[in-house]
C-alpha cells in the first residue's frame, strides 16, 4: 500500500506518543519508510532509541547537532519525504504551525517542507474545544493541512470527549489516502469559486446567487486525482473543501490579487461568479436616509476580468478554463466568450431561473474547446466536476 513511500513522522510530546511507535510499525508493514523526528517534549514519553529501533532509521531529535546538519540539512530532510505526518499533534504544535513559528527542529521542518502535511491531534478535551485550538485548526485546514481525528473517548487524564489521538490503523488509512497517486499528482491547479461581494457601504453589498457548489466540487475532484489545489473563493454558502489551500476573498479585486499570489499553476479553472461591476463611490460609513425620499446614486466601475487577465498574463497556466453563465443563446454567447477571453475551454451553462442551476445541485453544461461544442447530459455538480477534472488530467498528461 505504501511501497516506496517515505514518511517523515514528527512525534509531539503527549501521552499518545506511545501509539506513534505502533504507527511506525504499521507504516513499515505497509511497505513505507519512516524517518522519525522527536520533539524535546516527546522524549519525555518515548525514547529516541525505541523510535529508531522500530523505524530502522536514524532518529532526528530537537537537540540535533551540527553533524546532523552536515549529513542532511533540515530543508533536505523535510523535502526528502513524500508526506509529513505529525502524531500526536499537540495543542502547542498546532499553534506553532498555524502561526508559522520555527524555533525548534519540528516546527522548522514543518515550515520548510514542500510536501503535504497530515496531523493527528491529541490533547485534553478542553484544550481541543478551546477557541484558540479551534481557530488554529481552521487556519491549518485553510492552509491545506490534512487532519486525522481526533477521536472521542476516555482520556488518559480521566475526562471524556473529543481529543484522543486516532488509532494508528486509522492514521495509516489517512496516510494511504494522502499518498494515493493520481493522474494529477505533482500538478498545481487553481480554482476560483463562489460569488464576490462588492460593498456599497460597510454594511451593504452587491452579490449574486452563486453558492460556490460547482467550484467546490471541482476543487475536491481535482484534489482526489492528486492535484495540489489552490482554491480562491468568494463568500460562498457551501463550506470550502478540505485538503486544499484556501484563499478567502471578498471582492473581485481581492480575487485577482489572490489568484496572482497563487500562480504559477499548470491549469486554472475560473468557476467564480465574479461581479462585473463594483460601486465606485462606496461609502466608508453607513448610508443614511436623508428624509427626502431620494435614493442614493450609486456609481459603478467595471471590475477587472480575472479570467481574461490571467489568460493573457506572462504566468499563464498551460490550460485556462472559464465558465459561461448565460440565460439565453448559451452556445453562441459562450463561443464568443471563449474567443474574447482567450481561454482554452469554456464550460457553458444555462442559468436562467427555470433551470434551477444557480444555487442548485445539478448542472447541464456544454464544453467548448477548439474542437467545438460537446453537450453533456444534465447531472449532479459532483459528476460534472469529476468529468471535468478527468478531462483536465488528460489535457495535462
Ligand atoms: N470572470 C472573471 N472575472 C470577471 C468576470 C468573469 O474571471 N470580472 C470569469 C468567470 O469566472 C467565468 C467567465 O469569466 O469563468 C465568464 O463569466 P460570466 O459571468 O459568464 O461572463 P462575463 O465576463 O460576466 O460576460 P457577460 O457579462 O458578457 O456575460
Short mmCIF file of C-alpha atoms and ligand atoms in Angstrom, two decimals:
data_model
loop_
_atom_site.label_atom_id
_atom_site.label_comp_id
_atom_site.label_asym_id
_atom_site.label_seq_id
_atom_site.Cartn_x
_atom_site.Cartn_y
_atom_site.Cartn_z
CA UNK A 1 0.00 0.00 0.00
CA UNK A 2 2.85 2.42 0.82
CA UNK A 3 5.63 0.76 -1.16
CA UNK A 4 8.43 3.18 -1.93
CA UNK A 5 6.83 5.95 0.13
CA UNK A 6 8.75 7.85 2.75
CA UNK A 7 7.01 9.41 5.72
CA UNK A 8 8.63 12.00 7.95
CA UNK A 9 6.93 11.36 11.28
CA UNK A 10 7.09 14.18 13.79
CA UNK A 11 6.23 12.84 17.23
CA UNK A 12 4.96 15.54 19.57
CA UNK A 13 5.07 15.48 23.34
CA UNK A 14 1.85 13.89 24.52
CA UNK A 15 0.78 10.72 26.23
CA UNK A 16 -0.43 9.45 22.83
CA UNK A 17 3.21 9.38 21.64
CA UNK A 18 3.34 5.70 22.59
CA UNK A 19 0.75 4.99 19.87
CA UNK A 20 3.10 6.57 17.35
CA UNK A 21 5.53 3.71 17.92
CA UNK A 22 2.81 1.36 16.70
CA UNK A 23 2.17 3.74 13.80
CA UNK A 24 5.82 3.39 12.78
CA UNK A 25 5.39 -0.38 12.78
CA UNK A 26 2.20 -0.19 10.74
CA UNK A 27 3.67 2.15 8.12
CA UNK A 28 6.62 -0.18 7.68
CA UNK A 29 4.38 -3.22 7.45
CA UNK A 30 2.51 -1.41 4.66
CA UNK A 31 5.80 -1.07 2.78
CA UNK A 32 6.68 2.51 3.68
CA UNK A 33 9.80 4.02 5.23
CA UNK A 34 9.54 6.16 8.36
CA UNK A 35 12.01 8.81 9.43
CA UNK A 36 11.09 9.81 12.99
CA UNK A 37 11.62 13.25 14.47
CA UNK A 38 11.12 13.65 18.19
CA UNK A 39 10.39 16.98 19.82
CA UNK A 40 12.08 17.62 23.11
CA UNK A 41 8.76 17.04 24.91
CA UNK A 42 8.20 13.76 23.01
CA UNK A 43 11.36 12.40 24.58
CA UNK A 44 9.57 12.55 27.94
CA UNK A 45 7.13 9.94 26.63
CA UNK A 46 9.09 7.73 24.22
CA UNK A 47 12.79 7.22 23.81
CA UNK A 48 14.71 8.01 20.63
CA UNK A 49 16.11 4.52 20.79
CA UNK A 50 12.72 2.82 20.60
CA UNK A 51 11.62 5.04 17.68
CA UNK A 52 14.88 4.39 15.89
CA UNK A 53 14.76 0.63 16.51
CA UNK A 54 11.19 0.34 15.19
CA UNK A 55 11.86 2.57 12.18
CA UNK A 56 15.28 1.07 11.47
CA UNK A 57 16.28 4.62 10.62
CA UNK A 58 18.21 7.39 12.28
CA UNK A 59 16.02 9.47 14.57
CA UNK A 60 16.23 13.22 14.32
CA UNK A 61 15.87 15.00 17.61
CA UNK A 62 15.25 18.50 18.66
CA UNK A 63 18.65 18.58 20.21
CA UNK A 64 20.26 17.96 16.87
CA UNK A 65 23.86 18.80 16.38
CA UNK A 66 25.92 20.07 13.51
CA UNK A 67 26.83 16.56 12.41
CA UNK A 68 23.19 16.03 11.52
CA UNK A 69 23.14 19.28 9.59
CA UNK A 70 26.22 18.20 7.69
CA UNK A 71 24.66 14.83 6.87
CA UNK A 72 21.27 16.15 5.97
CA UNK A 73 20.10 19.75 6.41
CA UNK A 74 16.65 20.38 7.78
CA UNK A 75 15.46 21.67 4.41
CA UNK A 76 16.50 18.49 2.68
CA UNK A 77 15.11 16.33 5.48
CA UNK A 78 11.70 17.99 5.15
CA UNK A 79 11.63 17.51 1.39
CA UNK A 80 13.05 14.03 1.04
CA UNK A 81 9.76 12.73 2.44
CA UNK A 82 6.61 12.10 0.40
CA UNK A 83 4.42 13.15 3.32
CA UNK A 84 4.98 14.82 6.68
CA UNK A 85 2.88 13.36 9.50
CA UNK A 86 2.56 14.97 12.93
CA UNK A 87 1.34 12.44 15.51
CA UNK A 88 0.49 13.28 18.15
CA UNK A 89 -0.11 16.88 17.11
CA UNK A 90 -0.30 18.66 20.45
CA UNK A 91 -2.10 21.97 21.01
CA UNK A 92 1.32 23.59 21.15
CA UNK A 93 2.50 22.12 17.84
CA UNK A 94 -0.77 23.09 16.13
CA UNK A 95 -0.40 26.66 17.43
CA UNK A 96 3.16 26.85 16.16
CA UNK A 97 2.14 25.54 12.76
CA UNK A 98 -0.80 27.93 12.49
CA UNK A 99 1.41 30.91 13.30
CA UNK A 100 4.49 29.90 11.36
CA UNK A 101 6.86 29.62 14.32
CA UNK A 102 10.11 27.88 13.57
CA UNK A 103 12.03 27.75 16.81
CA UNK A 104 12.89 24.07 17.01
CA UNK A 105 13.59 21.23 14.62
CA UNK A 106 9.97 20.01 14.27
CA UNK A 107 8.47 23.44 13.58
CA UNK A 108 11.34 24.35 11.24
CA UNK A 109 10.77 21.19 9.21
CA UNK A 110 7.06 21.98 9.02
CA UNK A 111 7.82 25.46 7.69
CA UNK A 112 10.43 24.26 5.22
CA UNK A 113 8.57 21.36 3.68
CA UNK A 114 7.07 21.45 0.21
CA UNK A 115 5.07 18.27 0.86
CA UNK A 116 1.60 17.72 2.21
CA UNK A 117 1.22 17.63 5.96
CA UNK A 118 -1.16 15.37 7.89
CA UNK A 119 -1.77 15.95 11.58
CA UNK A 120 -3.30 13.61 14.15
CA UNK A 121 -4.30 15.92 17.02
CA UNK A 122 -4.23 14.63 20.60
CA UNK A 123 -4.98 16.64 23.67
CA UNK A 124 -7.31 17.08 26.61
CA UNK A 125 -10.92 17.70 25.58
CA UNK A 126 -10.97 21.25 26.96
CA UNK A 127 -7.77 22.08 25.16
CA UNK A 128 -9.29 20.69 21.95
CA UNK A 129 -12.51 22.67 22.42
CA UNK A 130 -10.63 25.85 23.35
CA UNK A 131 -11.35 28.64 20.85
CA UNK A 132 -7.61 29.10 20.29
CA UNK A 133 -7.18 25.48 19.19
CA UNK A 134 -10.30 25.63 17.02
CA UNK A 135 -9.02 28.86 15.43
CA UNK A 136 -5.66 27.23 14.76
CA UNK A 137 -7.39 24.17 13.32
CA UNK A 138 -9.37 26.36 10.91
CA UNK A 139 -6.16 28.13 9.82
CA UNK A 140 -4.36 24.83 9.28
CA UNK A 141 -7.23 23.38 7.25
CA UNK A 142 -7.32 26.52 5.14
CA UNK A 143 -3.58 26.07 4.55
CA UNK A 144 -4.30 22.64 3.10
CA UNK A 145 -3.15 20.63 6.12
CA UNK A 146 -4.89 17.25 6.33
CA UNK A 147 -6.39 16.25 9.66
CA UNK A 148 -6.98 12.73 11.01
CA UNK A 149 -9.17 12.61 14.13
CA UNK A 150 -9.18 13.24 16.99
CA UNK A 151 -11.47 10.53 18.30
CA UNK A 152 -13.91 10.76 21.14
CA UNK A 153 -13.44 8.67 24.24
CA UNK A 154 -11.97 8.40 27.67
CA UNK A 155 -8.68 10.19 28.01
CA UNK A 156 -5.54 9.49 29.97
CA UNK A 157 -6.45 12.44 32.21
CA UNK A 158 -9.79 10.79 33.13
CA UNK A 159 -12.01 13.19 31.17
CA UNK A 160 -14.26 12.17 28.29
CA UNK A 161 -14.78 13.77 24.88
CA UNK A 162 -13.02 14.52 21.60
CA UNK A 163 -9.26 14.81 21.87
CA UNK A 164 -7.93 11.24 21.83
CA UNK A 165 -5.47 10.60 19.05
CA UNK A 166 -6.92 8.36 16.35
CA UNK A 167 -5.82 4.75 16.42
CA UNK A 168 -2.73 4.00 14.31
CA UNK A 169 -4.71 1.97 11.75
CA UNK A 170 -6.96 4.96 11.07
CA UNK A 171 -3.98 7.28 10.76
CA UNK A 172 -2.43 4.75 8.39
CA UNK A 173 -5.60 4.91 6.28
CA UNK A 174 -5.35 8.72 6.14
CA UNK A 175 -1.67 8.42 5.15
CA UNK A 176 -2.52 5.99 2.35
CA UNK A 177 -5.27 8.33 1.16
CA UNK A 178 -2.92 11.33 1.18
CA UNK A 179 -0.25 9.42 -0.73
CA UNK A 180 -2.56 7.92 -3.30
CA UNK A 181 -1.12 8.69 -6.68
CA UNK A 182 -3.45 10.08 -9.29
CA UNK A 183 -3.10 11.44 -12.79
CA UNK A 184 -2.71 14.96 -11.37
CA UNK A 185 -0.04 14.11 -8.77
CA UNK A 186 2.62 16.80 -8.93
CA UNK A 187 0.32 19.26 -10.75
CA UNK A 188 -0.88 22.55 -9.33
CA UNK A 189 -4.40 23.61 -10.28
CA UNK A 190 -6.01 26.88 -9.31
CA UNK A 191 -9.78 27.15 -8.93
CA UNK A 192 -11.82 30.31 -8.37
CA UNK A 193 -15.24 29.81 -6.83
CA UNK A 194 -18.28 31.45 -5.28
CA UNK A 195 -19.69 34.91 -5.69
CA UNK A 196 -17.91 38.17 -4.96
CA UNK A 197 -19.31 40.82 -2.66
CA UNK A 198 -18.91 44.40 -3.76
CA UNK A 199 -19.51 46.85 -0.91
CA UNK A 200 -21.96 49.72 -1.11
CA UNK A 201 -21.12 50.84 2.39
CA UNK A 202 -19.71 48.99 5.43
CA UNK A 203 -22.96 47.02 5.94
CA UNK A 204 -24.34 46.55 2.44
CA UNK A 205 -23.05 44.88 -0.66
CA UNK A 206 -23.93 43.73 -4.15
CA UNK A 207 -23.74 40.00 -4.73
CA UNK A 208 -25.17 37.20 -6.87
CA UNK A 209 -26.81 33.83 -6.29
CA UNK A 210 -23.72 31.65 -6.69
CA UNK A 211 -23.40 29.10 -3.86
CA UNK A 212 -19.86 28.03 -4.74
CA UNK A 213 -21.07 24.43 -5.10
CA UNK A 214 -19.65 23.80 -8.58
CA UNK A 215 -16.23 25.32 -7.81
CA UNK A 216 -16.04 23.42 -4.52
CA UNK A 217 -16.96 20.11 -6.16
CA UNK A 218 -14.35 20.74 -8.81
CA UNK A 219 -11.61 21.50 -6.28
CA UNK A 220 -12.46 18.24 -4.49
CA UNK A 221 -12.41 16.24 -7.72
CA UNK A 222 -9.03 17.71 -8.72
CA UNK A 223 -7.66 17.01 -5.23
CA UNK A 224 -8.88 13.43 -5.46
CA UNK A 225 -6.92 12.99 -8.69
CA UNK A 226 -3.79 14.00 -6.77
CA UNK A 227 -3.54 17.70 -7.69
CA UNK A 228 -2.28 20.37 -5.34
CA UNK A 229 -5.24 22.74 -5.43
CA UNK A 230 -5.29 26.46 -4.68
CA UNK A 231 -8.89 27.44 -4.04
CA UNK A 232 -9.65 31.15 -4.28
CA UNK A 233 -13.17 31.64 -3.01
CA UNK A 234 -15.58 34.49 -2.52
CA UNK A 235 -18.12 34.31 0.35
CA UNK A 236 -19.74 31.02 -0.69
CA UNK A 237 -22.59 29.28 1.10
CA UNK A 238 -21.07 25.78 0.87
CA UNK A 239 -18.01 25.11 3.05
CA UNK A 240 -14.59 25.11 1.38
CA UNK A 241 -13.11 21.68 0.66
CA UNK A 242 -10.50 20.10 2.92
CA UNK A 243 -7.01 19.23 1.83
CA UNK A 244 -6.65 22.21 -0.49
CA UNK A 245 -5.10 25.66 0.06
CA UNK A 246 -7.94 28.10 0.60
CA UNK A 247 -7.62 31.81 -0.24
CA UNK A 248 -10.79 33.50 1.06
CA UNK A 249 -11.61 36.81 -0.63
CA UNK A 250 -14.47 39.20 -0.77
CA UNK A 251 -14.32 41.43 -3.85
CA UNK A 252 -13.29 40.89 -7.48
CA UNK A 253 -10.18 43.00 -6.94
CA UNK A 254 -9.17 40.83 -3.94
CA UNK A 255 -9.84 37.74 -6.04
CA UNK A 256 -7.49 38.87 -8.79
CA UNK A 257 -4.76 39.64 -6.23
CA UNK A 258 -5.17 36.21 -4.58
CA UNK A 259 -5.09 34.46 -7.97
CA UNK A 260 -1.85 36.24 -8.83
CA UNK A 261 -0.37 35.18 -5.46
CA UNK A 262 -1.34 31.55 -6.05
CA UNK A 263 0.28 31.37 -9.52
CA UNK A 264 2.15 29.72 -11.19
CA UNK A 265 -0.15 26.78 -11.87
CA UNK A 266 -0.41 24.09 -14.52
CA UNK A 267 -4.10 24.76 -15.00
CA UNK A 268 -6.62 27.31 -13.77
CA UNK A 269 -10.37 26.97 -13.69
CA UNK A 270 -12.41 30.12 -13.21
CA UNK A 271 -15.69 28.91 -11.75
CA UNK A 272 -16.38 32.04 -9.69
CA UNK A 273 -19.38 34.21 -10.45
CA UNK A 274 -17.46 37.46 -10.31
CA UNK A 275 -19.45 40.68 -10.05
CA UNK A 276 -18.91 42.61 -13.25
CA UNK A 277 -19.16 45.97 -11.53
CA UNK A 278 -18.18 47.44 -8.21
CA UNK A 279 -19.58 50.53 -6.57
CA UNK A 280 -17.07 53.24 -7.29
CA UNK A 281 -18.48 55.63 -4.69
CA UNK A 282 -18.90 53.09 -1.86
CA UNK A 283 -19.38 54.94 1.42
CA UNK A 284 -16.96 54.47 4.31
CA UNK A 285 -19.76 54.86 6.87
CA UNK A 286 -23.32 53.54 6.75
CA UNK A 287 -25.51 55.41 4.28
CA UNK A 288 -28.49 57.10 5.91
CA UNK A 289 -31.86 58.11 4.51
CA UNK A 290 -31.95 61.89 4.33
CA UNK A 291 -35.74 62.13 4.71
CA UNK A 292 -36.30 63.48 1.19
CA UNK A 293 -37.21 60.08 -0.23
CA UNK A 294 -34.33 60.31 -2.72
CA UNK A 295 -32.42 57.06 -3.32
CA UNK A 296 -28.63 57.27 -3.24
CA UNK A 297 -26.96 57.43 -6.63
CA UNK A 298 -24.51 54.59 -6.95
CA UNK A 299 -21.74 54.95 -9.48
CA UNK A 300 -20.41 51.73 -10.93
CA UNK A 301 -16.98 50.88 -12.28
CA UNK A 302 -16.10 47.75 -14.19
CA UNK A 303 -14.23 45.10 -12.25
CA UNK A 304 -11.08 43.52 -13.63
CA UNK A 305 -11.82 40.44 -15.70
CA UNK A 306 -9.80 37.87 -13.78
CA UNK A 307 -10.07 35.13 -16.38
CA UNK A 308 -9.14 37.39 -19.30
CA UNK A 309 -6.28 38.95 -17.34
CA UNK A 310 -4.73 35.59 -16.43
CA UNK A 311 -5.33 34.14 -19.90
CA UNK A 312 -3.13 36.93 -21.27
CA UNK A 313 -0.65 37.05 -18.40
CA UNK A 314 3.01 36.12 -18.57
CA UNK A 315 2.46 33.38 -16.00
CA UNK A 316 -0.48 31.96 -17.99
CA UNK A 317 -1.22 28.39 -16.89
CA UNK A 318 -0.94 25.83 -19.69
CA UNK A 319 -4.69 25.20 -19.54
CA UNK A 320 -7.12 28.02 -18.78
CA UNK A 321 -10.78 27.10 -18.32
CA UNK A 322 -13.63 29.57 -17.95
CA UNK A 323 -17.30 29.15 -17.17
CA UNK A 324 -20.02 30.96 -19.03
CA UNK A 325 -23.22 31.53 -17.14
CA UNK A 326 -25.85 32.50 -19.68
CA UNK A 327 -29.60 32.85 -19.64
CA UNK A 328 -30.14 32.78 -23.42
CA UNK A 329 -28.33 31.83 -26.65
CA UNK A 330 -25.93 29.84 -24.47
CA UNK A 331 -23.80 28.32 -27.22
CA UNK A 332 -23.43 31.49 -29.22
CA UNK A 333 -22.53 33.66 -26.22
CA UNK A 334 -20.19 31.06 -24.76
CA UNK A 335 -18.34 30.52 -28.01
CA UNK A 336 -17.83 34.26 -28.37
CA UNK A 337 -16.73 34.44 -24.73
CA UNK A 338 -14.06 31.77 -25.27
CA UNK A 339 -12.50 33.84 -28.04
CA UNK A 340 -12.88 37.15 -26.25
CA UNK A 341 -11.36 35.98 -23.00
CA UNK A 342 -8.53 33.99 -24.57
CA UNK A 343 -9.18 30.81 -22.61
CA UNK A 344 -8.75 27.25 -23.88
CA UNK A 345 -12.07 25.85 -22.76
CA UNK A 346 -15.41 27.29 -21.74
CA UNK A 347 -17.85 25.34 -19.61
CA UNK A 348 -21.14 26.88 -20.62
CA UNK A 349 -24.29 26.57 -18.59
CA UNK A 350 -27.79 27.87 -18.74
CA UNK A 351 -28.54 29.74 -15.55
CA UNK A 352 -31.98 31.03 -16.49
CA UNK A 353 -34.19 30.81 -13.37
CA UNK A 354 -36.31 27.96 -14.81
CA UNK A 355 -33.28 25.61 -14.82
CA UNK A 356 -32.69 26.00 -11.06
CA UNK A 357 -28.96 25.63 -11.74
CA UNK A 358 -27.74 28.76 -9.98
CA UNK A 359 -27.56 27.71 -6.33
CA UNK A 360 -28.94 24.24 -7.13
CA UNK A 361 -27.26 20.84 -7.02
CA UNK A 362 -27.35 19.97 -10.73
CA UNK A 363 -25.75 21.40 -13.81
CA UNK A 364 -26.25 20.97 -17.55
CA UNK A 365 -23.12 22.04 -19.33
CA UNK A 366 -21.67 22.28 -22.79
CA UNK A 367 -17.90 22.07 -23.01
CA UNK A 368 -16.49 24.33 -25.70
CA UNK A 369 -12.95 23.66 -26.84
CA UNK A 370 -11.04 24.45 -30.01
CA UNK A 371 -12.58 21.27 -31.42
CA UNK A 372 -16.13 22.53 -31.00
CA UNK A 373 -19.01 22.06 -28.56
CA UNK A 374 -19.75 18.93 -26.55
CA UNK A 375 -23.13 18.73 -24.85
CA UNK A 376 -23.06 16.89 -21.51
CA UNK A 377 -26.28 15.48 -20.06
CA UNK A 378 -27.76 17.18 -17.02
CA UNK A 379 -26.11 15.68 -13.93
CA UNK A 380 -25.12 16.47 -10.34
CA UNK A 381 -22.48 19.16 -9.84
CA UNK A 382 -20.21 16.46 -8.35
CA UNK A 383 -20.49 14.41 -11.54
CA UNK A 384 -19.77 17.47 -13.71
CA UNK A 385 -16.75 18.15 -11.50
CA UNK A 386 -15.44 14.57 -11.78
CA UNK A 387 -15.85 14.59 -15.58
CA UNK A 388 -14.18 17.97 -15.95
CA UNK A 389 -11.32 17.03 -13.59
CA UNK A 390 -10.69 13.88 -15.64
CA UNK A 391 -10.59 15.96 -18.83
CA UNK A 392 -8.14 18.37 -17.22
CA UNK A 393 -5.93 15.42 -16.20
CA UNK A 394 -5.99 14.17 -19.80
CA UNK A 395 -5.07 17.60 -21.15
CA UNK A 396 -2.13 17.95 -18.75
CA UNK A 397 -0.85 14.39 -19.22
N1 LIG B 1 -14.86 36.15 -14.89
C1 LIG B 1 -13.76 36.64 -14.26
N2 LIG B 1 -13.72 37.94 -13.86
C2 LIG B 1 -14.76 38.77 -14.11
C3 LIG B 1 -15.91 38.26 -14.75
C4 LIG B 1 -15.95 36.95 -15.13
O1 LIG B 1 -12.81 35.90 -14.03
N3 LIG B 1 -14.70 40.02 -13.70
C5 LIG B 1 -14.86 34.75 -15.36
C6 LIG B 1 -15.84 33.85 -14.66
O2 LIG B 1 -15.26 33.22 -13.55
C7 LIG B 1 -16.16 32.85 -15.75
C8 LIG B 1 -16.04 33.66 -17.02
O3 LIG B 1 -15.24 34.77 -16.70
O4 LIG B 1 -15.20 31.82 -15.83
C9 LIG B 1 -17.34 34.13 -17.61
O5 LIG B 1 -18.13 34.72 -16.62
P1 LIG B 1 -19.56 35.31 -16.98
O6 LIG B 1 -20.12 35.97 -15.78
O7 LIG B 1 -20.37 34.28 -17.67
O8 LIG B 1 -19.16 36.33 -18.11
P2 LIG B 1 -18.91 37.87 -18.11
O9 LIG B 1 -17.46 38.16 -18.22
O10 LIG B 1 -19.61 38.49 -16.97
O11 LIG B 1 -19.55 38.25 -19.50
P3 LIG B 1 -21.04 38.78 -19.82
O12 LIG B 1 -21.29 39.91 -18.89
O13 LIG B 1 -20.94 39.15 -21.25
O14 LIG B 1 -21.94 37.60 -19.62
#
